[in-house]
Coordinates of N, CA and C in Angstrom, one line a residue:
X1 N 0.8 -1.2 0.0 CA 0.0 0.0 0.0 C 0.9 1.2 0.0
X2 N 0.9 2.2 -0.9 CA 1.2 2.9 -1.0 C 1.1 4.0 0.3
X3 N 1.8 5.2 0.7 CA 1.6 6.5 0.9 C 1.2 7.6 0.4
X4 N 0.3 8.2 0.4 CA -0.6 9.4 -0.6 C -0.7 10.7 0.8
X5 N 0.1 11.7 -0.2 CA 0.2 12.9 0.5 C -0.9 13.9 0.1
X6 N -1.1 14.7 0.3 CA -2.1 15.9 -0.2 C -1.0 16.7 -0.9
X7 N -0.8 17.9 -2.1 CA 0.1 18.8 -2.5 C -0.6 19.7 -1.6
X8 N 0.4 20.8 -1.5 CA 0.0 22.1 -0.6 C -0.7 22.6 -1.0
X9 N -1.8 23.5 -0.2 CA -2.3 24.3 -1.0 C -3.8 23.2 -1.8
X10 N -3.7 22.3 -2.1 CA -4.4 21.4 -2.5 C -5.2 20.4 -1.9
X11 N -6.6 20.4 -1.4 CA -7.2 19.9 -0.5 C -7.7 18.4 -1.1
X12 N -7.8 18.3 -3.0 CA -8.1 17.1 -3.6 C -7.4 16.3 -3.7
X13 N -6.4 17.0 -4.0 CA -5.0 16.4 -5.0 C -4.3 15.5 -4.0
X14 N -4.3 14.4 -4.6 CA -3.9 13.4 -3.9 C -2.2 13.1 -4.5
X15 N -1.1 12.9 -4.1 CA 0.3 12.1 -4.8 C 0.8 10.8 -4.0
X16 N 1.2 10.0 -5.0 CA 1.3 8.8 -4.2 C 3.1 9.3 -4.4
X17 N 3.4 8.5 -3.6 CA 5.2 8.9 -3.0 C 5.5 8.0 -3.4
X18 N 7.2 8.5 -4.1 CA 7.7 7.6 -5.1 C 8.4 6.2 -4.3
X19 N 8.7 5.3 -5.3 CA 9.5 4.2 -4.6 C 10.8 4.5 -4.9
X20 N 11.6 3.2 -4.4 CA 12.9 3.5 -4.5 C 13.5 3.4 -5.9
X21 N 12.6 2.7 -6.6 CA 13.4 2.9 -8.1 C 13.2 3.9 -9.0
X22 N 11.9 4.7 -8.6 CA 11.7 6.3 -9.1 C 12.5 6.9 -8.6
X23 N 13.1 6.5 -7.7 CA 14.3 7.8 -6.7 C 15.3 7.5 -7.5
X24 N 15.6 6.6 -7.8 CA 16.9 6.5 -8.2 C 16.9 6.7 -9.5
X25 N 15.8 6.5 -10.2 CA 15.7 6.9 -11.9 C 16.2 8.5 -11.7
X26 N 15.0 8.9 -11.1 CA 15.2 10.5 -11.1 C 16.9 10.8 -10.6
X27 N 17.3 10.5 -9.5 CA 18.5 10.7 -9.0 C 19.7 11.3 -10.4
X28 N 19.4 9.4 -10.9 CA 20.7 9.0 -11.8 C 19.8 10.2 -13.8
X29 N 18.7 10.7 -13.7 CA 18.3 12.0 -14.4 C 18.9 13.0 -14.2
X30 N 18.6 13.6 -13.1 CA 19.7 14.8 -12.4 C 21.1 14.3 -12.7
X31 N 21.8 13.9 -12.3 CA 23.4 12.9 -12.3 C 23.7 13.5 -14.1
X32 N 23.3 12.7 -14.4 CA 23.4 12.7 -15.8 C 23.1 14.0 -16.8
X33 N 21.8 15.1 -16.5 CA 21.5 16.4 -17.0 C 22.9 16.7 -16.7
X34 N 23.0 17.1 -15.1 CA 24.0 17.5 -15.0 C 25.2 17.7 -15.3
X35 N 26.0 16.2 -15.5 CA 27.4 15.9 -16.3 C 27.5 16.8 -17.5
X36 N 26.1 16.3 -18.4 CA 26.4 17.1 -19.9 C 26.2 18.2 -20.4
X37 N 25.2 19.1 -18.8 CA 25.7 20.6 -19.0 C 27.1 21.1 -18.6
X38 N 27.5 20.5 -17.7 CA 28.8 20.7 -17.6 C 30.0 20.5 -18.9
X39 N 29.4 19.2 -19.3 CA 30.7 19.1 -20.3 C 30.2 20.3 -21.8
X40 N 29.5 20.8 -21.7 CA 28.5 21.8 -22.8 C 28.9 23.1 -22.3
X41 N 28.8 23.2 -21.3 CA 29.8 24.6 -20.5 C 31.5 24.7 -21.2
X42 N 32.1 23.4 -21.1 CA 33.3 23.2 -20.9 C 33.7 23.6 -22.5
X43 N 32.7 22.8 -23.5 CA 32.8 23.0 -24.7 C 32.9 24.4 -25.6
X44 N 31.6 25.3 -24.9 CA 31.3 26.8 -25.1 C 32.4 27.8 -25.0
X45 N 33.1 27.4 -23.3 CA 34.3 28.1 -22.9 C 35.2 28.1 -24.3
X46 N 35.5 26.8 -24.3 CA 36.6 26.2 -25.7 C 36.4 26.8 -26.8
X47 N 34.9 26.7 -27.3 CA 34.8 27.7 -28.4 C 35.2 28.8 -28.6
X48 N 34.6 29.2 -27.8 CA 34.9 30.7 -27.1 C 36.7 31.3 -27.2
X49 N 36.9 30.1 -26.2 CA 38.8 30.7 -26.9 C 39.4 30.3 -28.1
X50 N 38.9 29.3 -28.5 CA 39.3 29.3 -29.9 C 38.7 30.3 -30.9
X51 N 37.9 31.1 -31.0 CA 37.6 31.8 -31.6 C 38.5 33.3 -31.5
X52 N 38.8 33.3 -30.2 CA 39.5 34.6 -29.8 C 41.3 34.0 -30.2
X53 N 41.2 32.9 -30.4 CA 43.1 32.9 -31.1 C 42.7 32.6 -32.4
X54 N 41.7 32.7 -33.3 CA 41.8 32.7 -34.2 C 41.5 31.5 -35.0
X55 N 41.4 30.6 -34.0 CA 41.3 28.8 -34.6 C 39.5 28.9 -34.9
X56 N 39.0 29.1 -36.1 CA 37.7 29.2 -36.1 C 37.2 27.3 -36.5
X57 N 37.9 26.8 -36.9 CA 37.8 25.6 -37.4 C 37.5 24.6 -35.8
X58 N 38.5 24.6 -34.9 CA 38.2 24.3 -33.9 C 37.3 25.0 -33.1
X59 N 37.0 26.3 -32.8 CA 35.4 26.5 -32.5 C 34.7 26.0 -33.1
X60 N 34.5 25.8 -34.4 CA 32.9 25.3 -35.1 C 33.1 23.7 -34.3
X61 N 34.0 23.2 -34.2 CA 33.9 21.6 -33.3 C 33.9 21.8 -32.0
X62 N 34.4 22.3 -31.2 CA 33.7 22.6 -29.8 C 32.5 22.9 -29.7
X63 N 31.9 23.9 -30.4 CA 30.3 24.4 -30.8 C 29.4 23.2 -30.5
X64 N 30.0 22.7 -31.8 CA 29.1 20.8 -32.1 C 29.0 20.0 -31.1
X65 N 30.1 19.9 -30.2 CA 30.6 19.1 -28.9 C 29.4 19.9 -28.0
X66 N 29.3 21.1 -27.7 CA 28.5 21.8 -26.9 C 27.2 21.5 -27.1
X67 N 26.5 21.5 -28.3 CA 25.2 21.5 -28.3 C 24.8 19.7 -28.4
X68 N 25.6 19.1 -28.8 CA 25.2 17.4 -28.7 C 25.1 17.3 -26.7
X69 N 25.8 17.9 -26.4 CA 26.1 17.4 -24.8 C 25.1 18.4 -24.1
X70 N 24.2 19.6 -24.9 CA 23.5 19.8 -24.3 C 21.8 19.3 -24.4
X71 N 22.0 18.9 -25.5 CA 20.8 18.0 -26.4 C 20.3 16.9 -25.3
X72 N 21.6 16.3 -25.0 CA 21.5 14.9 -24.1 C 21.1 15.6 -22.6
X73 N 21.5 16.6 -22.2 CA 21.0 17.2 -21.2 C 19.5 17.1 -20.9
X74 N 19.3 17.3 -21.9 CA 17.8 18.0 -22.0 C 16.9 16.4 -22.4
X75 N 17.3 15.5 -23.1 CA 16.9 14.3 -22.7 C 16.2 13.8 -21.6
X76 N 17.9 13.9 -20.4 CA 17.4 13.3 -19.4 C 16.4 14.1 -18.4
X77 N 16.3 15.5 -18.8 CA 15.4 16.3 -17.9 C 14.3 15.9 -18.3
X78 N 13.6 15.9 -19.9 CA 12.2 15.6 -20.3 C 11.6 14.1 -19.9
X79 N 13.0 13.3 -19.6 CA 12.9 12.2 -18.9 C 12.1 12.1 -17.6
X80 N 13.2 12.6 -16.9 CA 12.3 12.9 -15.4 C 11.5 14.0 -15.1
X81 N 10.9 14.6 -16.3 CA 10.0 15.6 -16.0 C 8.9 14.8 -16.2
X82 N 9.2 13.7 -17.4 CA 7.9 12.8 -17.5 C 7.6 11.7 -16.7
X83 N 9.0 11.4 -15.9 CA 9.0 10.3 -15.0 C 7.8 11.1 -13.7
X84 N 8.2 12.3 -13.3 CA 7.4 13.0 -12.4 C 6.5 13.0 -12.6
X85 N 5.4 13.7 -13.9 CA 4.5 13.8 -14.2 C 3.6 12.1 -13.8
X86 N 3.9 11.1 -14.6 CA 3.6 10.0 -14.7 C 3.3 9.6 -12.9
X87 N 4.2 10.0 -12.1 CA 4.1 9.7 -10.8 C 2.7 10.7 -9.8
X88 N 3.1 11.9 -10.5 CA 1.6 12.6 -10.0 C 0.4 12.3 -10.5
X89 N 0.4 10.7 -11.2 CA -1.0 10.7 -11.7 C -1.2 9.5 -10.9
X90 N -0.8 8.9 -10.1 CA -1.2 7.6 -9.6 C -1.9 8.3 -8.3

């Protein structure tokens, strides 16, 4: 049997509370968003100086590196945004 909280503010709305493998889905979502804004930050930077010494050929591939690692970002967020949603309906 589940746990079912009320949301604040919300006197109908019932949420059933996640289990342990929703926790860790979401966890290892976050984990993961995370990493590949990071490495998409790291990439931008790189562009960024390569553009300022003049290497424009290696900016346009840090660029690419930046937005693929931010694409996957964004993956795992719509991931656990849907993982969430899906859990507010039970």
């Amino acid at each position: 049997m589940s746990t079912l909280t009320k949301n604040p503010g919300e006197s109908k709305d019932e949420v059933k509370q996640p289990n342990a493998v929703e926790v860790n889905k979401s966890v290892e979502n976050h984990k993961q968003a995370a990493a590949h804004h990071q490495e998409a930050a790291k990439h931008h930077l790189d562009a960024a100086n390569h553009h300022e010494s003049g290497h424009h050929d290696k900016a346009h591939t840090s660029a690419v590196l930046a937005h693929g690692h931010s694409s996957i970002a964004s993956d795992h967020q719509k991931e656990d945004a849907k993982n969430h949603a899906l859990g507010a309906k039970h």
